[in-house]
Amino acid sequence: MVYRILLGCAAFIFFIMPTLCIPPASTSAQTTLEQRDGKIIKTATLEACIQTALQNNHRRPASRYAVKMAEAQHRQALAAYWPQVNLQAGYQRMDESQNFLFPASEMAMPMGGSIPVTIPGVGTVPASSFSVPEQDVKLMDEDSYRASLEATWLLYDGGMRKGYREQTGGLVKAMEQESRRTDLEIVDSVKRFYYGAVLAARLHQIGMDTLARMEATLDLTEAMYKEGSGRVKKTDFLDNKVMVESIRAMVALLEKNELMARAALANTMGMSWKESVIPVDMELPYRPISMHLDSLVSTAYRFSPDWAKVDAGLLAAEGAARTAKSGYFPKLALTGELFKWWNDYDAGMATDRNKEGWNIGVGVEFQLFNGFLTKGKVDAARARIAKIKAEQILLKEGIGLQIKDTFLALNAAQKAYQATHDAMTAALESRDLNTRAYRNELVETEDVITAQLMEALMSAQHYKTCYEHVALLSQLDLVVGAEVLKTIEK
């Protein structure tokens, strides 16, 4: 019965290794490569793994392009502050030349005067008016060329351009924080997988060491049973044999977990499924830290990309409100044009005075009534600002609660570290004492097997606690938005 209980405990520790070695999503950067069974094996430090992941991860270029798009939109908004200058040129061919038809009319002499008019067969007679015949006046030739340089400069817009500038500026800041969030998530994933691979290697080593000691105990049990000492029976030997073979199967599973942890680390770094990465570190780091919850939360408000993204969204919403309010104000612009016209005709409209020149003017536009469209836009913008502020309060509480949960878990892990370390040390000493006593037939077979399994159990539990401490620190870095240890040291 005792063997079965211990076997269940050992199986619990060993069979949960897949979740430990492959978690859910500073040394010099050096790497070494070697080929094993057609697979590329890469030995790398944590810093090298992070740098490789940042270079190969496909999420990072996407976030970078989002920032570039936002910056381009911001430059478009800033373009409205400059004069808009357009150069136009064109050629026109008409089916026939344009004309102006002056109608026939009677023109009376002023002041009741008269002029002599000679009429054939009658002679010369005085006339008080005369007729002007219809006149067809040609204005220009059929072919015309024209070039003009037009300029428009918006002098006053009621805050429209400033609103667009604030909107696009907020968008740039939001995309920068989104890109920063992507980098933090990549670093967090690499840290977890890297130390998950270290944990898998340590657990595999524990399994192999336990198997080697159990095999040595089995040989000793067999020898004592065959010598017929009386204290060791055949049932003890058979129970020991069952335990050894069970552990051998568990060690095979631990080996598989270690290999998969290396492959998972390589996959996180953007490498091929054929490649594996072996961490340089052999031990899980443990660095106890002393910090206050209030300082962590205040640090998160300063560095968290989520908090900064909400601030950027609020800036953009205020810019949208300013743009909407500009509809209540007039628009004032300065306009000007410099033109040149080429036409082979020299009379009519195609005179030298009309063929070239310039003009300058000031224009005002004021919208008197648009069906309350401006009011609707302003109300919608104000409602959006209120919505973002309400979400900001929720985010503030959410960040504080998330940090508090991680903070409490980190404190628990630090307390558990010392407890599991003491338990592992005691288990090691107990196993050593029971092994020596068993050679002198002072303890039962069951006692020495129990001591060996307990050492493996406590060692696995201790290294699992170390990994949880590292993972919690990485999670805290992700939530706070900065490396916690460096921030505290500063």
PDB file of N, CA, C and O in Angstrom, residues 235-300:
ATOM      1  N   THR A 235       9.428 -10.967  -1.646  1.00  0.00           N
ATOM      2  CA  THR A 235       8.421  -9.938  -1.920  1.00  0.00           C
ATOM      3  C   THR A 235       9.024  -8.545  -1.917  1.00  0.00           C
ATOM      4  O   THR A 235       8.607  -7.678  -2.699  1.00  0.00           O
ATOM      5  N   ASP A 236      10.016  -8.320  -1.048  1.00  0.00           N
ATOM      6  CA  ASP A 236      10.699  -7.023  -1.050  1.00  0.00           C
ATOM      7  C   ASP A 236      11.420  -6.797  -2.372  1.00  0.00           C
ATOM      8  O   ASP A 236      11.403  -5.705  -2.942  1.00  0.00           O
ATOM      9  N   PHE A 237      12.086  -7.859  -2.837  1.00  0.00           N
ATOM     10  CA  PHE A 237      12.800  -7.759  -4.111  1.00  0.00           C
ATOM     11  C   PHE A 237      11.832  -7.476  -5.254  1.00  0.00           C
ATOM     12  O   PHE A 237      12.097  -6.632  -6.124  1.00  0.00           O
ATOM     13  N   LEU A 238      10.687  -8.147  -5.284  1.00  0.00           N
ATOM     14  CA  LEU A 238       9.735  -7.963  -6.378  1.00  0.00           C
ATOM     15  C   LEU A 238       9.101  -6.568  -6.334  1.00  0.00           C
ATOM     16  O   LEU A 238       8.925  -5.927  -7.378  1.00  0.00           O
ATOM     17  N   ASP A 239       8.775  -6.096  -5.127  1.00  0.00           N
ATOM     18  CA  ASP A 239       8.229  -4.739  -5.015  1.00  0.00           C
ATOM     19  C   ASP A 239       9.238  -3.697  -5.478  1.00  0.00           C
ATOM     20  O   ASP A 239       8.896  -2.707  -6.148  1.00  0.00           O
ATOM     21  N   ASN A 240      10.506  -3.926  -5.114  1.00  0.00           N
ATOM     22  CA  ASN A 240      11.566  -3.020  -5.548  1.00  0.00           C
ATOM     23  C   ASN A 240      11.720  -3.057  -7.060  1.00  0.00           C
ATOM     24  O   ASN A 240      11.924  -2.024  -7.714  1.00  0.00           O
ATOM     25  N   LYS A 241      11.600  -4.233  -7.637  1.00  0.00           N
ATOM     26  CA  LYS A 241      11.709  -4.395  -9.086  1.00  0.00           C
ATOM     27  C   LYS A 241      10.589  -3.636  -9.811  1.00  0.00           C
ATOM     28  O   LYS A 241      10.828  -2.953 -10.822  1.00  0.00           O
ATOM     29  N   VAL A 242       9.361  -3.733  -9.288  1.00  0.00           N
ATOM     30  CA  VAL A 242       8.226  -3.014  -9.880  1.00  0.00           C
ATOM     31  C   VAL A 242       8.476  -1.508  -9.845  1.00  0.00           C
ATOM     32  O   VAL A 242       8.218  -0.778 -10.811  1.00  0.00           O
ATOM     33  N   MET A 243       8.991  -1.026  -8.722  1.00  0.00           N
ATOM     34  CA  MET A 243       9.248   0.401  -8.583  1.00  0.00           C
ATOM     35  C   MET A 243      10.316   0.873  -9.560  1.00  0.00           C
ATOM     36  O   MET A 243      10.194   1.939 -10.172  1.00  0.00           O
ATOM     37  N   VAL A 244      11.379   0.108  -9.729  1.00  0.00           N
ATOM     38  CA  VAL A 244      12.469   0.482 -10.636  1.00  0.00           C
ATOM     39  C   VAL A 244      11.961   0.590 -12.061  1.00  0.00           C
ATOM     40  O   VAL A 244      12.261   1.559 -12.784  1.00  0.00           O
ATOM     41  N   GLU A 245      11.188  -0.394 -12.509  1.00  0.00           N
ATOM     42  CA  GLU A 245      10.711  -0.374 -13.893  1.00  0.00           C
ATOM     43  C   GLU A 245       9.699   0.748 -14.108  1.00  0.00           C
ATOM     44  O   GLU A 245       9.641   1.346 -15.194  1.00  0.00           O
ATOM     45  N   SER A 246       8.897   1.060 -13.085  1.00  0.00           N
ATOM     46  CA  SER A 246       7.957   2.177 -13.203  1.00  0.00           C
ATOM     47  C   SER A 246       8.706   3.502 -13.348  1.00  0.00           C
ATOM     48  O   SER A 246       8.342   4.364 -14.162  1.00  0.00           O
ATOM     49  N   ILE A 247       9.757   3.655 -12.560  1.00  0.00           N
ATOM     50  CA  ILE A 247      10.553   4.877 -12.651  1.00  0.00           C
ATOM     51  C   ILE A 247      11.275   4.956 -13.988  1.00  0.00           C
ATOM     52  O   ILE A 247      11.450   6.036 -14.566  1.00  0.00           O
ATOM     53  N   ARG A 248      11.681   3.815 -14.522  1.00  0.00           N
ATOM     54  CA  ARG A 248      12.357   3.803 -15.821  1.00  0.00           C
ATOM     55  C   ARG A 248      11.414   4.352 -16.905  1.00  0.00           C
ATOM     56  O   ARG A 248      11.832   5.122 -17.788  1.00  0.00           O
ATOM     57  N   ALA A 249      10.130   3.965 -16.821  1.00  0.00           N
ATOM     58  CA  ALA A 249       9.155   4.498 -17.780  1.00  0.00           C
ATOM     59  C   ALA A 249       8.953   5.990 -17.595  1.00  0.00           C
ATOM     60  O   ALA A 249       8.804   6.752 -18.567  1.00  0.00           O
ATOM     61  N   MET A 250       8.951   6.437 -16.343  1.00  0.00           N
ATOM     62  CA  MET A 250       8.795   7.868 -16.085  1.00  0.00           C
ATOM     63  C   MET A 250       9.984   8.665 -16.593  1.00  0.00           C
ATOM     64  O   MET A 250       9.829   9.785 -17.098  1.00  0.00           O
ATOM     65  N   VAL A 251      11.165   8.102 -16.486  1.00  0.00           N
ATOM     66  CA  VAL A 251      12.366   8.784 -16.984  1.00  0.00           C
ATOM     67  C   VAL A 251      12.284   8.957 -18.497  1.00  0.00           C
ATOM     68  O   VAL A 251      12.702   9.985 -19.048  1.00  0.00           O
ATOM     69  N   ALA A 252      11.735   7.963 -19.189  1.00  0.00           N
ATOM     70  CA  ALA A 252      11.561   8.088 -20.638  1.00  0.00           C
ATOM     71  C   ALA A 252      10.621   9.245 -20.970  1.00  0.00           C
ATOM     72  O   ALA A 252      10.843   9.998 -21.934  1.00  0.00           O
ATOM     73  N   LEU A 253       9.572   9.397 -20.180  1.00  0.00           N
ATOM     74  CA  LEU A 253       8.648  10.516 -20.389  1.00  0.00           C
ATOM     75  C   LEU A 253       9.339  11.847 -20.101  1.00  0.00           C
ATOM     76  O   LEU A 253       9.143  12.826 -20.829  1.00  0.00           O
ATOM     77  N   LEU A 254      10.162  11.875 -19.061  1.00  0.00           N
ATOM     78  CA  LEU A 254      10.894  13.105 -18.746  1.00  0.00           C
ATOM     79  C   LEU A 254      11.864  13.478 -19.860  1.00  0.00           C
ATOM     80  O   LEU A 254      12.064  14.666 -20.158  1.00  0.00           O
ATOM     81  N   GLU A 255      12.477  12.488 -20.478  1.00  0.00           N
ATOM     82  CA  GLU A 255      13.382  12.752 -21.599  1.00  0.00           C
ATOM     83  C   GLU A 255      12.618  13.357 -22.768  1.00  0.00           C
ATOM     84  O   GLU A 255      13.080  14.301 -23.420  1.00  0.00           O
ATOM     85  N   LYS A 256      11.447  12.793 -23.033  1.00  0.00           N
ATOM     86  CA  LYS A 256      10.609  13.333 -24.113  1.00  0.00           C
ATOM     87  C   LYS A 256      10.215  14.780 -23.812  1.00  0.00           C
ATOM     88  O   LYS A 256      10.224  15.651 -24.696  1.00  0.00           O
ATOM     89  N   ASN A 257       9.862  15.060 -22.544  1.00  0.00           N
ATOM     90  CA  ASN A 257       9.487  16.418 -22.166  1.00  0.00           C
ATOM     91  C   ASN A 257      10.647  17.397 -22.347  1.00  0.00           C
ATOM     92  O   ASN A 257      10.457  18.542 -22.778  1.00  0.00           O
ATOM     93  N   GLU A 258      11.848  16.957 -22.035  1.00  0.00           N
ATOM     94  CA  GLU A 258      13.009  17.821 -22.199  1.00  0.00           C
ATOM     95  C   GLU A 258      13.238  18.165 -23.668  1.00  0.00           C
ATOM     96  O   GLU A 258      13.499  19.322 -24.022  1.00  0.00           O
ATOM     97  N   LEU A 259      13.134  17.155 -24.535  1.00  0.00           N
ATOM     98  CA  LEU A 259      13.326  17.394 -25.969  1.00  0.00           C
ATOM     99  C   LEU A 259      12.245  18.311 -26.526  1.00  0.00           C
ATOM    100  O   LEU A 259      12.520  19.202 -27.340  1.00  0.00           O
ATOM    101  N   MET A 260      11.006  18.116 -26.082  1.00  0.00           N
ATOM    102  CA  MET A 260       9.929  18.975 -26.559  1.00  0.00           C
ATOM    103  C   MET A 260      10.070  20.400 -26.036  1.00  0.00           C
ATOM    104  O   MET A 260       9.727  21.367 -26.735  1.00  0.00           O
ATOM    105  N   ALA A 261      10.580  20.547 -24.823  1.00  0.00           N
ATOM    106  CA  ALA A 261      10.794  21.889 -24.276  1.00  0.00           C
ATOM    107  C   ALA A 261      11.839  22.633 -25.097  1.00  0.00           C
ATOM    108  O   ALA A 261      11.692  23.836 -25.363  1.00  0.00           O
ATOM    109  N   ARG A 262      12.883  21.954 -25.530  1.00  0.00           N
ATOM    110  CA  ARG A 262      13.901  22.587 -26.379  1.00  0.00           C
ATOM    111  C   ARG A 262      13.310  22.975 -27.734  1.00  0.00           C
ATOM    112  O   ARG A 262      13.586  24.057 -28.263  1.00  0.00           O
ATOM    113  N   ALA A 263      12.496  22.078 -28.310  1.00  0.00           N
ATOM    114  CA  ALA A 263      11.873  22.387 -29.597  1.00  0.00           C
ATOM    115  C   ALA A 263      10.878  23.536 -29.463  1.00  0.00           C
ATOM    116  O   ALA A 263      10.772  24.396 -30.354  1.00  0.00           O
ATOM    117  N   ALA A 264      10.137  23.568 -28.340  1.00  0.00           N
ATOM    118  CA  ALA A 264       9.187  24.660 -28.118  1.00  0.00           C
ATOM    119  C   ALA A 264       9.904  25.998 -27.981  1.00  0.00           C
ATOM    120  O   ALA A 264       9.428  27.022 -28.469  1.00  0.00           O
ATOM    121  N   LEU A 265      11.051  25.992 -27.328  1.00  0.00           N
ATOM    122  CA  LEU A 265      11.841  27.217 -27.211  1.00  0.00           C
ATOM    123  C   LEU A 265      12.294  27.693 -28.581  1.00  0.00           C
ATOM    124  O   LEU A 265      12.232  28.888 -28.894  1.00  0.00           O
ATOM    125  N   ALA A 266      12.743  26.780 -29.417  1.00  0.00           N
ATOM    126  CA  ALA A 266      13.157  27.146 -30.774  1.00  0.00           C
ATOM    127  C   ALA A 266      11.983  27.690 -31.575  1.00  0.00           C
ATOM    128  O   ALA A 266      12.117  28.657 -32.338  1.00  0.00           O
ATOM    129  N   ASN A 267      10.803  27.086 -31.412  1.00  0.00           N
ATOM    130  CA  ASN A 267       9.623  27.556 -32.120  1.00  0.00           C
ATOM    131  C   ASN A 267       9.242  28.972 -31.685  1.00  0.00           C
ATOM    132  O   ASN A 267       8.850  29.802 -32.512  1.00  0.00           O
ATOM    133  N   THR A 268       9.360  29.258 -30.398  1.00  0.00           N
ATOM    134  CA  THR A 268       9.069  30.600 -29.896  1.00  0.00           C
ATOM    135  C   THR A 268      10.034  31.633 -30.461  1.00  0.00           C
ATOM    136  O   THR A 268       9.678  32.797 -30.661  1.00  0.00           O
ATOM    137  N   MET A 269      11.248  31.200 -30.753  1.00  0.00           N
ATOM    138  CA  MET A 269      12.253  32.091 -31.320  1.00  0.00           C
ATOM    139  C   MET A 269      12.093  32.257 -32.825  1.00  0.00           C
ATOM    140  O   MET A 269      12.892  32.945 -33.458  1.00  0.00           O
ATOM    141  N   GLY A 270      11.063  31.629 -33.417  1.00  0.00           N
ATOM    142  CA  GLY A 270      10.829  31.758 -34.848  1.00  0.00           C
ATOM    143  C   GLY A 270      11.662  30.820 -35.693  1.00  0.00           C
ATOM    144  O   GLY A 270      11.819  31.060 -36.895  1.00  0.00           O
ATOM    145  N   MET A 271      12.183  29.737 -35.109  1.00  0.00           N
ATOM    146  CA  MET A 271      13.023  28.798 -35.837  1.00  0.00           C
ATOM    147  C   MET A 271      12.186  27.638 -36.367  1.00  0.00           C
ATOM    148  O   MET A 271      11.009  27.484 -36.035  1.00  0.00           O
ATOM    149  N   SER A 272      12.796  26.807 -37.181  1.00  0.00           N
ATOM    150  CA  SER A 272      12.109  25.674 -37.797  1.00  0.00           C
ATOM    151  C   SER A 272      11.819  24.590 -36.752  1.00  0.00           C
ATOM    152  O   SER A 272      12.475  24.508 -35.713  1.00  0.00           O
ATOM    153  N   TRP A 273      10.826  23.747 -37.063  1.00  0.00           N
ATOM    154  CA  TRP A 273      10.494  22.646 -36.151  1.00  0.00           C
ATOM    155  C   TRP A 273      11.618  21.624 -36.069  1.00  0.00           C
ATOM    156  O   TRP A 273      11.666  20.828 -35.136  1.00  0.00           O
ATOM    157  N   LYS A 274      12.531  21.648 -37.053  1.00  0.00           N
ATOM    158  CA  LYS A 274      13.652  20.722 -37.034  1.00  0.00           C
ATOM    159  C   LYS A 274      14.743  21.158 -36.057  1.00  0.00           C
ATOM    160  O   LYS A 274      15.654  20.375 -35.771  1.00  0.00           O
ATOM    161  N   GLU A 275      14.675  22.382 -35.596  1.00  0.00           N
ATOM    162  CA  GLU A 275      15.728  22.921 -34.736  1.00  0.00           C
ATOM    163  C   GLU A 275      15.333  22.842 -33.269  1.00  0.00           C
ATOM    164  O   GLU A 275      14.146  22.871 -32.916  1.00  0.00           O
ATOM    165  N   SER A 276      16.328  22.758 -32.424  1.00  0.00           N
ATOM    166  CA  SER A 276      16.139  22.745 -30.979  1.00  0.00           C
ATOM    167  C   SER A 276      17.165  23.678 -30.344  1.00  0.00           C
ATOM    168  O   SER A 276      18.250  23.885 -30.889  1.00  0.00           O
ATOM    169  N   VAL A 277      16.810  24.210 -29.200  1.00  0.00           N
ATOM    170  CA  VAL A 277      17.693  25.137 -28.486  1.00  0.00           C
ATOM    171  C   VAL A 277      17.913  24.608 -27.076  1.00  0.00           C
ATOM    172  O   VAL A 277      16.953  24.309 -26.359  1.00  0.00           O
ATOM    173  N   ILE A 278      19.178  24.470 -26.704  1.00  0.00           N
ATOM    174  CA  ILE A 278      19.546  24.013 -25.364  1.00  0.00           C
ATOM    175  C   ILE A 278      19.975  25.233 -24.560  1.00  0.00           C
ATOM    176  O   ILE A 278      20.904  25.950 -24.951  1.00  0.00           O
ATOM    177  N   PRO A 279      19.331  25.522 -23.447  1.00  0.00           N
ATOM    178  CA  PRO A 279      19.739  26.670 -22.640  1.00  0.00           C
ATOM    179  C   PRO A 279      21.142  26.473 -22.073  1.00  0.00           C
ATOM    180  O   PRO A 279      21.545  25.367 -21.704  1.00  0.00           O
ATOM    181  N   VAL A 280      21.896  27.568 -22.018  1.00  0.00           N
ATOM    182  CA  VAL A 280      23.229  27.520 -21.417  1.00  0.00           C
ATOM    183  C   VAL A 280      23.122  27.318 -19.904  1.00  0.00           C
ATOM    184  O   VAL A 280      23.914  26.597 -19.302  1.00  0.00           O
ATOM    185  N   ASP A 281      22.134  27.975 -19.302  1.00  0.00           N
ATOM    186  CA  ASP A 281      21.973  27.875 -17.852  1.00  0.00           C
ATOM    187  C   ASP A 281      21.583  26.453 -17.454  1.00  0.00           C
ATOM    188  O   ASP A 281      20.727  25.828 -18.095  1.00  0.00           O
ATOM    189  N   MET A 282      22.191  25.984 -16.381  1.00  0.00           N
ATOM    190  CA  MET A 282      21.885  24.665 -15.854  1.00  0.00           C
ATOM    191  C   MET A 282      21.019  24.735 -14.603  1.00  0.00           C
ATOM    192  O   MET A 282      20.433  23.731 -14.196  1.00  0.00           O
ATOM    193  N   GLU A 283      20.965  25.906 -13.968  1.00  0.00           N
ATOM    194  CA  GLU A 283      20.192  26.070 -12.746  1.00  0.00           C
ATOM    195  C   GLU A 283      19.143  27.159 -12.940  1.00  0.00           C
ATOM    196  O   GLU A 283      19.330  28.099 -13.722  1.00  0.00           O
ATOM    197  N   LEU A 284      18.062  27.002 -12.220  1.00  0.00           N
ATOM    198  CA  LEU A 284      17.020  28.016 -12.229  1.00  0.00           C
ATOM    199  C   LEU A 284      17.408  29.139 -11.272  1.00  0.00           C
ATOM    200  O   LEU A 284      17.697  28.886 -10.107  1.00  0.00           O
ATOM    201  N   PRO A 285      17.441  30.382 -11.751  1.00  0.00           N
ATOM    202  CA  PRO A 285      17.884  31.482 -10.879  1.00  0.00           C
ATOM    203  C   PRO A 285      16.822  31.797  -9.825  1.00  0.00           C
ATOM    204  O   PRO A 285      15.624  31.667 -10.052  1.00  0.00           O
ATOM    205  N   TYR A 286      17.302  32.207  -8.675  1.00  0.00           N
ATOM    206  CA  TYR A 286      16.391  32.657  -7.617  1.00  0.00           C
ATOM    207  C   TYR A 286      17.001  33.891  -6.969  1.00  0.00           C
ATOM    208  O   TYR A 286      18.121  33.842  -6.458  1.00  0.00           O
ATOM    209  N   ARG A 287      16.267  34.981  -7.042  1.00  0.00           N
ATOM    210  CA  ARG A 287      16.746  36.225  -6.468  1.00  0.00           C
ATOM    211  C   ARG A 287      15.600  36.857  -5.685  1.00  0.00           C
ATOM    212  O   ARG A 287      14.711  37.478  -6.267  1.00  0.00           O
ATOM    213  N   PRO A 288      15.586  36.664  -4.388  1.00  0.00           N
ATOM    214  CA  PRO A 288      14.480  37.234  -3.607  1.00  0.00           C
ATOM    215  C   PRO A 288      14.498  38.751  -3.669  1.00  0.00           C
ATOM    216  O   PRO A 288      15.565  39.373  -3.657  1.00  0.00           O
ATOM    217  N   ILE A 289      13.342  39.335  -3.787  1.00  0.00           N
ATOM    218  CA  ILE A 289      13.232  40.782  -3.873  1.00  0.00           C
ATOM    219  C   ILE A 289      12.246  41.271  -2.816  1.00  0.00           C
ATOM    220  O   ILE A 289      11.327  40.556  -2.412  1.00  0.00           O
ATOM    221  N   SER A 290      12.482  42.477  -2.373  1.00  0.00           N
ATOM    222  CA  SER A 290      11.603  43.110  -1.392  1.00  0.00           C
ATOM    223  C   SER A 290      11.007  44.349  -2.031  1.00  0.00           C
ATOM    224  O   SER A 290      11.725  45.244  -2.471  1.00  0.00           O
ATOM    225  N   MET A 291       9.703  44.371  -2.140  1.00  0.00           N
ATOM    226  CA  MET A 291       9.043  45.478  -2.818  1.00  0.00           C
ATOM    227  C   MET A 291       7.683  45.711  -2.173  1.00  0.00           C
ATOM    228  O   MET A 291       7.143  44.858  -1.484  1.00  0.00           O
ATOM    229  N   HIS A 292       7.139  46.902  -2.440  1.00  0.00           N
ATOM    230  CA  HIS A 292       5.849  47.276  -1.901  1.00  0.00           C
ATOM    231  C   HIS A 292       4.811  47.267  -3.024  1.00  0.00           C
ATOM    232  O   HIS A 292       5.090  47.672  -4.152  1.00  0.00           O
ATOM    233  N   LEU A 293       3.626  46.844  -2.675  1.00  0.00           N
ATOM    234  CA  LEU A 293       2.563  46.744  -3.670  1.00  0.00           C
ATOM    235  C   LEU A 293       2.211  48.108  -4.247  1.00  0.00           C
ATOM    236  O   LEU A 293       1.999  48.239  -5.456  1.00  0.00           O
ATOM    237  N   ASP A 294       2.172  49.124  -3.415  1.00  0.00           N
ATOM    238  CA  ASP A 294       1.816  50.457  -3.897  1.00  0.00           C
ATOM    239  C   ASP A 294       2.820  50.967  -4.922  1.00  0.00           C
ATOM    240  O   ASP A 294       2.440  51.585  -5.929  1.00  0.00           O
ATOM    241  N   SER A 295       4.105  50.733  -4.672  1.00  0.00           N
ATOM    242  CA  SER A 295       5.125  51.194  -5.622  1.00  0.00           C
ATOM    243  C   SER A 295       5.025  50.439  -6.942  1.00  0.00           C
ATOM    244  O   SER A 295       5.250  51.012  -8.008  1.00  0.00           O
ATOM    245  N   LEU A 296       4.680  49.157  -6.875  1.00  0.00           N
ATOM    246  CA  LEU A 296       4.519  48.384  -8.104  1.00  0.00           C
ATOM    247  C   LEU A 296       3.354  48.921  -8.929  1.00  0.00           C
ATOM    248  O   LEU A 296       3.450  49.055 -10.152  1.00  0.00           O
ATOM    249  N   VAL A 297       2.241  49.212  -8.279  1.00  0.00           N
ATOM    250  CA  VAL A 297       1.069  49.715  -8.998  1.00  0.00           C
ATOM    251  C   VAL A 297       1.362  51.077  -9.608  1.00  0.00           C
ATOM    252  O   VAL A 297       1.019  51.345 -10.767  1.00  0.00           O
ATOM    253  N   SER A 298       2.008  51.963  -8.854  1.00  0.00           N
ATOM    254  CA  SER A 298       2.353  53.275  -9.403  1.00  0.00           C
ATOM    255  C   SER A 298       3.343  53.150 -10.558  1.00  0.00           C
ATOM    256  O   SER A 298       3.273  53.902 -11.535  1.00  0.00           O
ATOM    257  N   THR A 299       4.255  52.182 -10.471  1.00  0.00           N
ATOM    258  CA  THR A 299       5.187  51.939 -11.577  1.00  0.00           C
ATOM    259  C   THR A 299       4.443  51.463 -12.813  1.00  0.00           C
ATOM    260  O   THR A 299       4.782  51.834 -13.944  1.00  0.00           O
ATOM    261  N   ALA A 300       3.419  50.644 -12.597  1.00  0.00           N
ATOM    262  CA  ALA A 300       2.628  50.148 -13.731  1.00  0.00           C
ATOM    263  C   ALA A 300       1.924  51.287 -14.443  1.00  0.00           C
ATOM    264  O   ALA A 300       1.837  51.299 -15.682  1.00  0.00           O
TER     265      ALA A 300
END
